[in-house]
mmCIF file with all atom_site columns, C-alpha atoms and ligand atoms in Angstrom:
data_model
loop_
_atom_site.group_PDB
_atom_site.id
_atom_site.type_symbol
_atom_site.label_atom_id
_atom_site.label_alt_id
_atom_site.label_comp_id
_atom_site.label_asym_id
_atom_site.label_entity_id
_atom_site.label_seq_id
_atom_site.pdbx_PDB_ins_code
_atom_site.Cartn_x
_atom_site.Cartn_y
_atom_site.Cartn_z
_atom_site.occupancy
_atom_site.B_iso_or_equiv
_atom_site.pdbx_formal_charge
_atom_site.auth_seq_id
_atom_site.auth_comp_id
_atom_site.auth_asym_id
_atom_site.auth_atom_id
_atom_site.pdbx_PDB_model_num
ATOM   1   C CA  . UNK H 1 1   ? 13.708  -1.984  81.932  1.00 0.00 ? 1   UNK H CA  1
ATOM   2   C CA  . UNK H 1 2   ? 11.734  -2.860  78.819  1.00 0.00 ? 2   UNK H CA  1
ATOM   3   C CA  . UNK H 1 3   ? 8.101   -1.757  78.733  1.00 0.00 ? 3   UNK H CA  1
ATOM   4   C CA  . UNK H 1 4   ? 5.766   -3.402  76.253  1.00 0.00 ? 4   UNK H CA  1
ATOM   5   C CA  . UNK H 1 5   ? 3.671   -0.474  75.184  1.00 0.00 ? 5   UNK H CA  1
ATOM   6   C CA  . UNK H 1 6   ? 1.365   1.136   72.693  1.00 0.00 ? 6   UNK H CA  1
ATOM   7   C CA  . UNK H 1 7   ? 0.844   4.908   72.749  1.00 0.00 ? 7   UNK H CA  1
ATOM   8   C CA  . UNK H 1 8   ? -2.961  4.513   72.724  1.00 0.00 ? 8   UNK H CA  1
ATOM   9   C CA  . UNK H 1 9   ? -3.168  2.299   75.827  1.00 0.00 ? 9   UNK H CA  1
ATOM   10  C CA  . UNK H 1 10  ? -4.391  4.059   78.985  1.00 0.00 ? 10  UNK H CA  1
ATOM   11  C CA  . UNK H 1 11  ? -2.958  1.294   81.187  1.00 0.00 ? 11  UNK H CA  1
ATOM   12  C CA  . UNK H 1 12  ? 0.471   1.719   79.620  1.00 0.00 ? 12  UNK H CA  1
ATOM   13  C CA  . UNK H 1 13  ? 0.136   5.466   79.994  1.00 0.00 ? 13  UNK H CA  1
ATOM   14  C CA  . UNK H 1 14  ? -0.395  5.015   83.714  1.00 0.00 ? 14  UNK H CA  1
ATOM   15  C CA  . UNK H 1 15  ? 2.939   3.211   84.000  1.00 0.00 ? 15  UNK H CA  1
ATOM   16  C CA  . UNK H 1 16  ? 4.682   5.926   82.015  1.00 0.00 ? 16  UNK H CA  1
ATOM   17  C CA  . UNK H 1 17  ? 3.084   8.656   84.127  1.00 0.00 ? 17  UNK H CA  1
ATOM   18  C CA  . UNK H 1 18  ? 4.195   6.948   87.349  1.00 0.00 ? 18  UNK H CA  1
ATOM   19  C CA  . UNK H 1 19  ? 7.706   6.527   85.926  1.00 0.00 ? 19  UNK H CA  1
ATOM   20  C CA  . UNK H 1 20  ? 7.764   10.244  85.100  1.00 0.00 ? 20  UNK H CA  1
ATOM   21  C CA  . UNK H 1 21  ? 6.492   11.140  88.582  1.00 0.00 ? 21  UNK H CA  1
ATOM   22  C CA  . UNK H 1 22  ? 9.291   8.983   90.034  1.00 0.00 ? 22  UNK H CA  1
ATOM   23  C CA  . UNK H 1 23  ? 11.837  10.758  87.815  1.00 0.00 ? 23  UNK H CA  1
ATOM   24  C CA  . UNK H 1 24  ? 12.867  7.580   85.972  1.00 0.00 ? 24  UNK H CA  1
ATOM   25  C CA  . UNK H 1 25  ? 11.026  7.922   82.638  1.00 0.00 ? 25  UNK H CA  1
ATOM   26  C CA  . UNK H 1 26  ? 14.356  7.645   80.825  1.00 0.00 ? 26  UNK H CA  1
ATOM   27  C CA  . UNK H 1 27  ? 14.955  4.200   82.336  1.00 0.00 ? 27  UNK H CA  1
ATOM   28  C CA  . UNK H 1 28  ? 12.014  2.734   80.401  1.00 0.00 ? 28  UNK H CA  1
ATOM   29  C CA  . UNK H 1 29  ? 12.955  1.274   77.073  1.00 0.00 ? 29  UNK H CA  1
ATOM   30  C CA  . UNK H 1 30  ? 9.714   1.335   75.075  1.00 0.00 ? 30  UNK H CA  1
ATOM   31  C CA  . UNK H 1 31  ? 8.984   -1.758  72.997  1.00 0.00 ? 31  UNK H CA  1
ATOM   32  C CA  . UNK H 1 32  ? 5.983   -0.953  70.814  1.00 0.00 ? 32  UNK H CA  1
ATOM   33  C CA  . UNK H 1 33  ? 3.452   -3.728  70.246  1.00 0.00 ? 33  UNK H CA  1
ATOM   34  C CA  . UNK H 1 34  ? 0.294   -3.748  68.172  1.00 0.00 ? 34  UNK H CA  1
ATOM   35  C CA  . UNK H 1 35  ? -2.263  -6.153  69.582  1.00 0.00 ? 35  UNK H CA  1
ATOM   36  C CA  . UNK H 1 36  ? -5.911  -6.971  70.046  1.00 0.00 ? 36  UNK H CA  1
ATOM   37  C CA  . UNK H 1 37  ? -7.552  -9.636  72.240  1.00 0.00 ? 37  UNK H CA  1
ATOM   38  C CA  . UNK H 1 38  ? -7.481  -11.964 69.210  1.00 0.00 ? 38  UNK H CA  1
ATOM   39  C CA  . UNK H 1 39  ? -3.991  -11.138 67.994  1.00 0.00 ? 39  UNK H CA  1
ATOM   40  C CA  . UNK H 1 40  ? -1.174  -11.460 70.540  1.00 0.00 ? 40  UNK H CA  1
ATOM   41  C CA  . UNK H 1 41  ? 2.468   -11.036 69.520  1.00 0.00 ? 41  UNK H CA  1
ATOM   42  C CA  . UNK H 1 42  ? 4.482   -14.194 70.396  1.00 0.00 ? 42  UNK H CA  1
ATOM   43  C CA  . UNK H 1 43  ? 7.177   -12.462 72.434  1.00 0.00 ? 43  UNK H CA  1
ATOM   44  C CA  . UNK H 1 44  ? 4.597   -10.681 74.587  1.00 0.00 ? 44  UNK H CA  1
ATOM   45  C CA  . UNK H 1 45  ? 2.693   -13.944 75.104  1.00 0.00 ? 45  UNK H CA  1
ATOM   46  C CA  . UNK H 1 46  ? 5.836   -15.647 76.350  1.00 0.00 ? 46  UNK H CA  1
ATOM   47  C CA  . UNK H 1 47  ? 6.597   -12.807 78.794  1.00 0.00 ? 47  UNK H CA  1
ATOM   48  C CA  . UNK H 1 48  ? 2.997   -12.239 79.889  1.00 0.00 ? 48  UNK H CA  1
ATOM   49  C CA  . UNK H 1 49  ? 0.783   -15.309 79.378  1.00 0.00 ? 49  UNK H CA  1
ATOM   50  C CA  . UNK H 1 50  ? -2.273  -13.023 79.454  1.00 0.00 ? 50  UNK H CA  1
ATOM   51  C CA  . UNK H 1 51  ? -0.984  -11.312 76.323  1.00 0.00 ? 51  UNK H CA  1
ATOM   52  C CA  . UNK H 1 52  ? -1.794  -7.842  77.611  1.00 0.00 ? 52  UNK H CA  1
ATOM   53  C CA  . UNK H 1 53  ? 0.080   -4.599  77.912  1.00 0.00 ? 53  UNK H CA  1
ATOM   54  C CA  . UNK H 1 54  ? 1.619   -3.068  79.904  1.00 0.00 ? 54  UNK H CA  1
ATOM   55  C CA  . UNK H 1 55  ? 4.207   -5.670  80.837  1.00 0.00 ? 55  UNK H CA  1
ATOM   56  C CA  . UNK H 1 56  ? 7.546   -4.627  82.282  1.00 0.00 ? 56  UNK H CA  1
ATOM   57  C CA  . UNK H 1 57  ? 10.617  -6.755  81.672  1.00 0.00 ? 57  UNK H CA  1
ATOM   58  C CA  . UNK H 1 58  ? 13.029  -6.085  84.516  1.00 0.00 ? 58  UNK H CA  1
ATOM   59  C CA  . UNK H 1 59  ? 16.798  -6.192  84.252  1.00 0.00 ? 59  UNK H CA  1
ATOM   60  C CA  . UNK H 1 60  ? 16.792  -9.353  86.447  1.00 0.00 ? 60  UNK H CA  1
ATOM   61  C CA  . UNK H 1 61  ? 14.841  -11.223 83.742  1.00 0.00 ? 61  UNK H CA  1
ATOM   62  C CA  . UNK H 1 62  ? 11.509  -11.127 85.575  1.00 0.00 ? 62  UNK H CA  1
ATOM   63  C CA  . UNK H 1 63  ? 8.442   -9.691  83.881  1.00 0.00 ? 63  UNK H CA  1
ATOM   64  C CA  . UNK H 1 64  ? 5.858   -7.731  85.862  1.00 0.00 ? 64  UNK H CA  1
ATOM   65  C CA  . UNK H 1 65  ? 2.200   -7.173  84.967  1.00 0.00 ? 65  UNK H CA  1
ATOM   66  C CA  . UNK H 1 66  ? -0.447  -5.764  85.162  1.00 0.00 ? 66  UNK H CA  1
ATOM   67  C CA  . UNK H 1 67  ? -0.436  -1.945  85.342  1.00 0.00 ? 67  UNK H CA  1
ATOM   68  C CA  . UNK H 1 68  ? -1.347  -1.803  89.044  1.00 0.00 ? 68  UNK H CA  1
ATOM   69  C CA  . UNK H 1 69  ? 1.479   -4.131  90.009  1.00 0.00 ? 69  UNK H CA  1
ATOM   70  C CA  . UNK H 1 70  ? 3.987   -2.283  87.823  1.00 0.00 ? 70  UNK H CA  1
ATOM   71  C CA  . UNK H 1 71  ? 2.959   1.131   89.157  1.00 0.00 ? 71  UNK H CA  1
ATOM   72  C CA  . UNK H 1 72  ? 3.220   0.015   92.752  1.00 0.00 ? 72  UNK H CA  1
ATOM   73  C CA  . UNK H 1 73  ? 6.590   -1.606  92.029  1.00 0.00 ? 73  UNK H CA  1
ATOM   74  C CA  . UNK H 1 74  ? 7.972   1.610   90.484  1.00 0.00 ? 74  UNK H CA  1
ATOM   75  C CA  . UNK H 1 75  ? 6.608   3.701   93.328  1.00 0.00 ? 75  UNK H CA  1
ATOM   76  C CA  . UNK H 1 76  ? 8.208   1.419   95.929  1.00 0.00 ? 76  UNK H CA  1
ATOM   77  C CA  . UNK H 1 77  ? 11.547  1.084   94.139  1.00 0.00 ? 77  UNK H CA  1
ATOM   78  C CA  . UNK H 1 78  ? 11.942  4.739   93.208  1.00 0.00 ? 78  UNK H CA  1
ATOM   79  C CA  . UNK H 1 79  ? 10.158  6.538   96.084  1.00 0.00 ? 79  UNK H CA  1
ATOM   80  C CA  . UNK H 1 80  ? 7.305   7.991   94.081  1.00 0.00 ? 80  UNK H CA  1
ATOM   81  C CA  . UNK H 1 81  ? 5.207   8.556   97.210  1.00 0.00 ? 81  UNK H CA  1
ATOM   82  C CA  . UNK H 1 82  ? 2.010   8.136   95.189  1.00 0.00 ? 82  UNK H CA  1
ATOM   83  C CA  . UNK H 1 83  ? 0.365   5.628   97.587  1.00 0.00 ? 83  UNK H CA  1
ATOM   84  C CA  . UNK H 1 84  ? -0.746  6.741   101.036 1.00 0.00 ? 84  UNK H CA  1
ATOM   85  C CA  . UNK H 1 85  ? 0.564   4.052   103.374 1.00 0.00 ? 85  UNK H CA  1
ATOM   86  C CA  . UNK H 1 86  ? -2.132  3.911   105.992 1.00 0.00 ? 86  UNK H CA  1
ATOM   87  C CA  . UNK H 1 87  ? -5.454  5.190   107.203 1.00 0.00 ? 87  UNK H CA  1
ATOM   88  C CA  . UNK H 1 88  ? -8.713  5.622   105.353 1.00 0.00 ? 88  UNK H CA  1
ATOM   89  C CA  . UNK H 1 89  ? -6.998  7.816   102.768 1.00 0.00 ? 89  UNK H CA  1
ATOM   90  C CA  . UNK H 1 90  ? -5.193  4.748   101.406 1.00 0.00 ? 90  UNK H CA  1
ATOM   91  C CA  . UNK H 1 91  ? -8.498  2.992   100.641 1.00 0.00 ? 91  UNK H CA  1
ATOM   92  C CA  . UNK H 1 92  ? -9.988  6.135   99.147  1.00 0.00 ? 92  UNK H CA  1
ATOM   93  C CA  . UNK H 1 93  ? -7.022  6.517   96.828  1.00 0.00 ? 93  UNK H CA  1
ATOM   94  C CA  . UNK H 1 94  ? -7.075  2.853   95.808  1.00 0.00 ? 94  UNK H CA  1
ATOM   95  C CA  . UNK H 1 95  ? -10.818 3.052   95.205  1.00 0.00 ? 95  UNK H CA  1
ATOM   96  C CA  . UNK H 1 96  ? -10.256 6.081   93.006  1.00 0.00 ? 96  UNK H CA  1
ATOM   97  C CA  . UNK H 1 97  ? -7.709  4.088   91.042  1.00 0.00 ? 97  UNK H CA  1
ATOM   98  C CA  . UNK H 1 98  ? -10.214 1.215   90.725  1.00 0.00 ? 98  UNK H CA  1
ATOM   99  C CA  . UNK H 1 99  ? -12.847 3.659   89.475  1.00 0.00 ? 99  UNK H CA  1
ATOM   100 C CA  . UNK H 1 100 ? -10.444 5.048   86.883  1.00 0.00 ? 100 UNK H CA  1
ATOM   101 C CA  . UNK H 1 101 ? -9.321  1.608   85.734  1.00 0.00 ? 101 UNK H CA  1
ATOM   102 C CA  . UNK H 1 102 ? -12.948 0.484   85.485  1.00 0.00 ? 102 UNK H CA  1
ATOM   103 C CA  . UNK H 1 103 ? -13.718 3.518   83.366  1.00 0.00 ? 103 UNK H CA  1
ATOM   104 C CA  . UNK H 1 104 ? -10.813 2.622   81.092  1.00 0.00 ? 104 UNK H CA  1
ATOM   105 C CA  . UNK H 1 105 ? -11.897 -1.050  80.864  1.00 0.00 ? 105 UNK H CA  1
ATOM   106 C CA  . UNK H 1 106 ? -15.384 0.015   79.817  1.00 0.00 ? 106 UNK H CA  1
ATOM   107 C CA  . UNK H 1 107 ? -14.034 2.439   77.199  1.00 0.00 ? 107 UNK H CA  1
ATOM   108 C CA  . UNK H 1 108 ? -11.569 -0.183  75.901  1.00 0.00 ? 108 UNK H CA  1
ATOM   109 C CA  . UNK H 1 109 ? -14.437 -2.687  75.558  1.00 0.00 ? 109 UNK H CA  1
ATOM   110 C CA  . UNK H 1 110 ? -16.382 -0.109  73.553  1.00 0.00 ? 110 UNK H CA  1
ATOM   111 C CA  . UNK H 1 111 ? -13.357 0.277   71.328  1.00 0.00 ? 111 UNK H CA  1
ATOM   112 C CA  . UNK H 1 112 ? -12.983 -3.498  70.835  1.00 0.00 ? 112 UNK H CA  1
ATOM   113 C CA  . UNK H 1 113 ? -16.679 -3.922  70.109  1.00 0.00 ? 113 UNK H CA  1
ATOM   114 C CA  . UNK H 1 114 ? -16.588 -1.282  67.391  1.00 0.00 ? 114 UNK H CA  1
ATOM   115 C CA  . UNK H 1 115 ? -13.095 -1.833  66.006  1.00 0.00 ? 115 UNK H CA  1
ATOM   116 C CA  . UNK H 1 116 ? -12.159 -5.490  66.524  1.00 0.00 ? 116 UNK H CA  1
ATOM   117 C CA  . UNK H 1 117 ? -15.454 -7.399  66.436  1.00 0.00 ? 117 UNK H CA  1
ATOM   118 C CA  . UNK H 1 118 ? -16.808 -8.119  62.952  1.00 0.00 ? 118 UNK H CA  1
ATOM   119 C CA  . UNK H 1 119 ? -19.667 -5.786  62.048  1.00 0.00 ? 119 UNK H CA  1
ATOM   120 C CA  . UNK H 1 120 ? -22.269 -8.555  61.817  1.00 0.00 ? 120 UNK H CA  1
ATOM   121 C CA  . UNK H 1 121 ? -21.455 -9.619  65.405  1.00 0.00 ? 121 UNK H CA  1
ATOM   122 C CA  . UNK H 1 122 ? -21.504 -6.156  66.972  1.00 0.00 ? 122 UNK H CA  1
ATOM   123 C CA  . UNK H 1 123 ? -24.019 -5.556  69.748  1.00 0.00 ? 123 UNK H CA  1
ATOM   124 C CA  . UNK H 1 124 ? -25.157 -1.977  70.278  1.00 0.00 ? 124 UNK H CA  1
ATOM   125 C CA  . UNK H 1 125 ? -26.700 -2.797  73.674  1.00 0.00 ? 125 UNK H CA  1
ATOM   126 C CA  . UNK H 1 126 ? -23.262 -3.945  74.860  1.00 0.00 ? 126 UNK H CA  1
ATOM   127 C CA  . UNK H 1 127 ? -21.696 -0.664  73.765  1.00 0.00 ? 127 UNK H CA  1
ATOM   128 C CA  . UNK H 1 128 ? -24.452 1.351   75.440  1.00 0.00 ? 128 UNK H CA  1
ATOM   129 C CA  . UNK H 1 129 ? -24.057 -0.618  78.686  1.00 0.00 ? 129 UNK H CA  1
ATOM   130 C CA  . UNK H 1 130 ? -20.312 0.073   78.751  1.00 0.00 ? 130 UNK H CA  1
ATOM   131 C CA  . UNK H 1 131 ? -20.859 3.778   78.047  1.00 0.00 ? 131 UNK H CA  1
ATOM   132 C CA  . UNK H 1 132 ? -23.445 3.833   80.844  1.00 0.00 ? 132 UNK H CA  1
ATOM   133 C CA  . UNK H 1 133 ? -20.725 2.595   83.230  1.00 0.00 ? 133 UNK H CA  1
ATOM   134 C CA  . UNK H 1 134 ? -18.477 5.453   82.092  1.00 0.00 ? 134 UNK H CA  1
ATOM   135 C CA  . UNK H 1 135 ? -21.255 7.998   82.619  1.00 0.00 ? 135 UNK H CA  1
ATOM   136 C CA  . UNK H 1 136 ? -22.134 6.708   86.090  1.00 0.00 ? 136 UNK H CA  1
ATOM   137 C CA  . UNK H 1 137 ? -18.470 6.790   87.072  1.00 0.00 ? 137 UNK H CA  1
ATOM   138 C CA  . UNK H 1 138 ? -18.130 10.370  85.859  1.00 0.00 ? 138 UNK H CA  1
ATOM   139 C CA  . UNK H 1 139 ? -21.284 11.443  87.689  1.00 0.00 ? 139 UNK H CA  1
ATOM   140 C CA  . UNK H 1 140 ? -19.819 9.973   90.898  1.00 0.00 ? 140 UNK H CA  1
ATOM   141 C CA  . UNK H 1 141 ? -16.472 11.683  90.295  1.00 0.00 ? 141 UNK H CA  1
ATOM   142 C CA  . UNK H 1 142 ? -18.285 14.967  89.775  1.00 0.00 ? 142 UNK H CA  1
ATOM   143 C CA  . UNK H 1 143 ? -19.852 14.594  93.234  1.00 0.00 ? 143 UNK H CA  1
ATOM   144 C CA  . UNK H 1 144 ? -16.584 13.644  94.914  1.00 0.00 ? 144 UNK H CA  1
ATOM   145 C CA  . UNK H 1 145 ? -13.895 15.613  93.122  1.00 0.00 ? 145 UNK H CA  1
ATOM   146 C CA  . UNK H 1 146 ? -13.783 18.521  95.600  1.00 0.00 ? 146 UNK H CA  1
ATOM   147 C CA  . UNK H 1 147 ? -12.434 16.024  98.177  1.00 0.00 ? 147 UNK H CA  1
ATOM   148 C CA  . UNK H 1 148 ? -9.320  15.151  96.210  1.00 0.00 ? 148 UNK H CA  1
ATOM   149 C CA  . UNK H 1 149 ? -8.788  18.060  93.829  1.00 0.00 ? 149 UNK H CA  1
ATOM   150 C CA  . UNK H 1 150 ? -5.605  19.194  95.592  1.00 0.00 ? 150 UNK H CA  1
ATOM   151 C CA  . UNK H 1 151 ? -4.027  15.702  95.776  1.00 0.00 ? 151 UNK H CA  1
ATOM   152 C CA  . UNK H 1 152 ? -1.367  14.118  93.592  1.00 0.00 ? 152 UNK H CA  1
ATOM   153 C CA  . UNK H 1 153 ? -1.431  10.357  93.986  1.00 0.00 ? 153 UNK H CA  1
ATOM   154 C CA  . UNK H 1 154 ? -2.140  7.157   92.070  1.00 0.00 ? 154 UNK H CA  1
ATOM   155 C CA  . UNK H 1 155 ? -5.884  7.839   92.313  1.00 0.00 ? 155 UNK H CA  1
ATOM   156 C CA  . UNK H 1 156 ? -5.929  11.341  90.862  1.00 0.00 ? 156 UNK H CA  1
ATOM   157 C CA  . UNK H 1 157 ? -3.343  10.482  88.192  1.00 0.00 ? 157 UNK H CA  1
ATOM   158 C CA  . UNK H 1 158 ? -5.439  7.449   87.169  1.00 0.00 ? 158 UNK H CA  1
ATOM   159 C CA  . UNK H 1 159 ? -8.587  9.563   86.913  1.00 0.00 ? 159 UNK H CA  1
ATOM   160 C CA  . UNK H 1 160 ? -6.837  12.084  84.671  1.00 0.00 ? 160 UNK H CA  1
ATOM   161 C CA  . UNK H 1 161 ? -5.621  9.240   82.441  1.00 0.00 ? 161 UNK H CA  1
ATOM   162 C CA  . UNK H 1 162 ? -9.115  7.743   82.215  1.00 0.00 ? 162 UNK H CA  1
ATOM   163 C CA  . UNK H 1 163 ? -10.647 11.097  81.236  1.00 0.00 ? 163 UNK H CA  1
ATOM   164 C CA  . UNK H 1 164 ? -7.874  11.590  78.683  1.00 0.00 ? 164 UNK H CA  1
ATOM   165 C CA  . UNK H 1 165 ? -8.641  8.179   77.195  1.00 0.00 ? 165 UNK H CA  1
ATOM   166 C CA  . UNK H 1 166 ? -12.340 8.983   76.974  1.00 0.00 ? 166 UNK H CA  1
ATOM   167 C CA  . UNK H 1 167 ? -11.554 12.233  75.154  1.00 0.00 ? 167 UNK H CA  1
ATOM   168 C CA  . UNK H 1 168 ? -9.179  10.347  72.846  1.00 0.00 ? 168 UNK H CA  1
ATOM   169 C CA  . UNK H 1 169 ? -11.481 7.453   71.912  1.00 0.00 ? 169 UNK H CA  1
ATOM   170 C CA  . UNK H 1 170 ? -14.941 8.937   72.467  1.00 0.00 ? 170 UNK H CA  1
ATOM   171 C CA  . UNK H 1 171 ? -14.642 12.665  71.759  1.00 0.00 ? 171 UNK H CA  1
ATOM   172 C CA  . UNK H 1 172 ? -18.432 12.878  71.322  1.00 0.00 ? 172 UNK H CA  1
ATOM   173 C CA  . UNK H 1 173 ? -19.050 11.886  74.941  1.00 0.00 ? 173 UNK H CA  1
ATOM   174 C CA  . UNK H 1 174 ? -19.873 15.357  76.240  1.00 0.00 ? 174 UNK H CA  1
ATOM   175 C CA  . UNK H 1 175 ? -18.990 14.472  79.846  1.00 0.00 ? 175 UNK H CA  1
ATOM   176 C CA  . UNK H 1 176 ? -18.015 18.061  80.662  1.00 0.00 ? 176 UNK H CA  1
ATOM   177 C CA  . UNK H 1 177 ? -21.683 19.074  80.197  1.00 0.00 ? 177 UNK H CA  1
ATOM   178 C CA  . UNK H 1 178 ? -22.777 17.148  83.285  1.00 0.00 ? 178 UNK H CA  1
ATOM   179 C CA  . UNK H 1 179 ? -19.485 17.230  85.217  1.00 0.00 ? 179 UNK H CA  1
ATOM   180 C CA  . UNK H 1 180 ? -18.347 20.888  85.274  1.00 0.00 ? 180 UNK H CA  1
ATOM   181 C CA  . UNK H 1 181 ? -16.359 20.646  88.519  1.00 0.00 ? 181 UNK H CA  1
ATOM   182 C CA  . UNK H 1 182 ? -14.521 17.568  87.296  1.00 0.00 ? 182 UNK H CA  1
ATOM   183 C CA  . UNK H 1 183 ? -13.876 19.297  83.968  1.00 0.00 ? 183 UNK H CA  1
ATOM   184 C CA  . UNK H 1 184 ? -12.403 22.305  85.703  1.00 0.00 ? 184 UNK H CA  1
ATOM   185 C CA  . UNK H 1 185 ? -10.166 20.107  87.920  1.00 0.00 ? 185 UNK H CA  1
ATOM   186 C CA  . UNK H 1 186 ? -9.057  18.105  84.878  1.00 0.00 ? 186 UNK H CA  1
ATOM   187 C CA  . UNK H 1 187 ? -8.233  21.224  82.840  1.00 0.00 ? 187 UNK H CA  1
ATOM   188 C CA  . UNK H 1 188 ? -5.672  22.234  85.457  1.00 0.00 ? 188 UNK H CA  1
ATOM   189 C CA  . UNK H 1 189 ? -4.412  18.835  86.578  1.00 0.00 ? 189 UNK H CA  1
ATOM   190 C CA  . UNK H 1 190 ? -3.838  17.553  83.045  1.00 0.00 ? 190 UNK H CA  1
ATOM   191 C CA  . UNK H 1 191 ? -1.166  20.235  82.580  1.00 0.00 ? 191 UNK H CA  1
ATOM   192 C CA  . UNK H 1 192 ? 1.185   18.236  84.828  1.00 0.00 ? 192 UNK H CA  1
ATOM   193 C CA  . UNK H 1 193 ? 4.376   17.410  82.970  1.00 0.00 ? 193 UNK H CA  1
ATOM   194 C CA  . UNK H 1 194 ? 3.954   13.628  83.451  1.00 0.00 ? 194 UNK H CA  1
ATOM   195 C CA  . UNK H 1 195 ? 0.549   13.800  81.758  1.00 0.00 ? 195 UNK H CA  1
ATOM   196 C CA  . UNK H 1 196 ? 1.583   16.205  79.010  1.00 0.00 ? 196 UNK H CA  1
ATOM   197 C CA  . UNK H 1 197 ? 4.572   14.010  78.119  1.00 0.00 ? 197 UNK H CA  1
ATOM   198 C CA  . UNK H 1 198 ? 2.401   10.923  77.689  1.00 0.00 ? 198 UNK H CA  1
ATOM   199 C CA  . UNK H 1 199 ? -0.666  12.124  75.786  1.00 0.00 ? 199 UNK H CA  1
ATOM   200 C CA  . UNK H 1 200 ? -2.353  9.255   73.888  1.00 0.00 ? 200 UNK H CA  1
ATOM   201 C CA  . UNK H 1 201 ? -1.570  8.966   70.194  1.00 0.00 ? 201 UNK H CA  1
HETATM 202 C C1  . LIG B 2 .   ? -5.487  -4.387  81.571  1.00 0.00 ? 301 LIG B C1  1
HETATM 203 C C2  . LIG B 2 .   ? -4.565  -4.128  80.412  1.00 0.00 ? 301 LIG B C2  1
HETATM 204 C C3  . LIG B 2 .   ? -5.295  -4.129  79.077  1.00 0.00 ? 301 LIG B C3  1
HETATM 205 O O1  . LIG B 2 .   ? -6.483  -4.434  78.976  1.00 0.00 ? 301 LIG B O1  1
HETATM 206 C C4  . LIG B 2 .   ? -3.788  -3.736  83.314  1.00 0.00 ? 301 LIG B C4  1
HETATM 207 O O2  . LIG B 2 .   ? -2.627  -3.704  82.876  1.00 0.00 ? 301 LIG B O2  1
HETATM 208 O O3  . LIG B 2 .   ? -4.178  -2.974  84.204  1.00 0.00 ? 301 LIG B O3  1
HETATM 209 N N1  . LIG B 2 .   ? -5.635  -5.192  83.881  1.00 0.00 ? 301 LIG B N1  1
HETATM 210 C C5  . LIG B 2 .   ? -4.721  -4.826  82.814  1.00 0.00 ? 301 LIG B C5  1
HETATM 211 N N2  . LIG B 2 .   ? -4.542  -3.774  78.033  1.00 0.00 ? 301 LIG B N2  1
HETATM 212 C C6  . LIG B 2 .   ? -5.074  -3.846  76.683  1.00 0.00 ? 301 LIG B C6  1
HETATM 213 C C7  . LIG B 2 .   ? -4.492  -2.749  75.837  1.00 0.00 ? 301 LIG B C7  1
HETATM 214 S S1  . LIG B 2 .   ? -5.248  -1.278  76.219  1.00 0.00 ? 301 LIG B S1  1
HETATM 215 O O4  . LIG B 2 .   ? -6.257  -0.928  75.439  1.00 0.00 ? 301 LIG B O4  1
HETATM 216 O O5  . LIG B 2 .   ? -4.753  -0.674  77.302  1.00 0.00 ? 301 LIG B O5  1
HETATM 217 C C8  . LIG B 2 .   ? -4.598  -5.161  76.085  1.00 0.00 ? 301 LIG B C8  1
HETATM 218 O O6  . LIG B 2 .   ? -3.482  -5.538  76.306  1.00 0.00 ? 301 LIG B O6  1
HETATM 219 N N3  . LIG B 2 .   ? -5.457  -5.814  75.306  1.00 0.00 ? 301 LIG B N3  1
HETATM 220 C C9  . LIG B 2 .   ? -5.141  -7.052  74.670  1.00 0.00 ? 301 LIG B C9  1
HETATM 221 C C10 . LIG B 2 .   ? -5.987  -8.163  75.175  1.00 0.00 ? 301 LIG B C10 1
HETATM 222 O O7  . LIG B 2 .   ? -5.678  -9.303  74.817  1.00 0.00 ? 301 LIG B O7  1
HETATM 223 O O8  . LIG B 2 .   ? -6.956  -7.909  75.928  1.00 0.00 ? 301 LIG B O8  1
#
């Protein structure tokens, strides 16, 4: 399977983490792409019309996207057991994943605003509004994290990836100052092999 990837992307990292949790990391052939929303490599655009990564080219010629679809596909195909099948726990876990992905989207938008958009078009209020989303999400996670701190599933893995991305792109965001329980959970959880093997670069 060929995975369009970039080592900085948190959404790609999620796919790699799930592959590692499923024990099939070595089945992913990594195809590195450099892209922005205004610069899409042709091959990626023909495999994923949205021009985004991750995209997973399967051996049957089909291409899967986006990260949530790919992760669920890998989990189903290779028995990752990262998605509770039924009951309220399933919705809690999927909501946690949505929270983590939303945190990543907001942080990626901050990155694009500062790095891709021309300086004369940058809008500080936009950046602040995105960072405010990140901070509200972290405050909520701080309140809730005791409920899931002993779980390993797509929700907790996604949260760890989102916090890792925030540390990577916004090291000045002192989120640990107002989220000490989350920080303590993250310090331990982020030692998992799947997360250590896929640190952003
Ligand atoms: C989001 C992927 C995404 O925004 C998913 O896979 O879950 N809903 C999608 N990827 C970024 C790279 S990143 O910073 O992770 C991307 O491909 N950006 C290029 C673009 O055209 O937006």
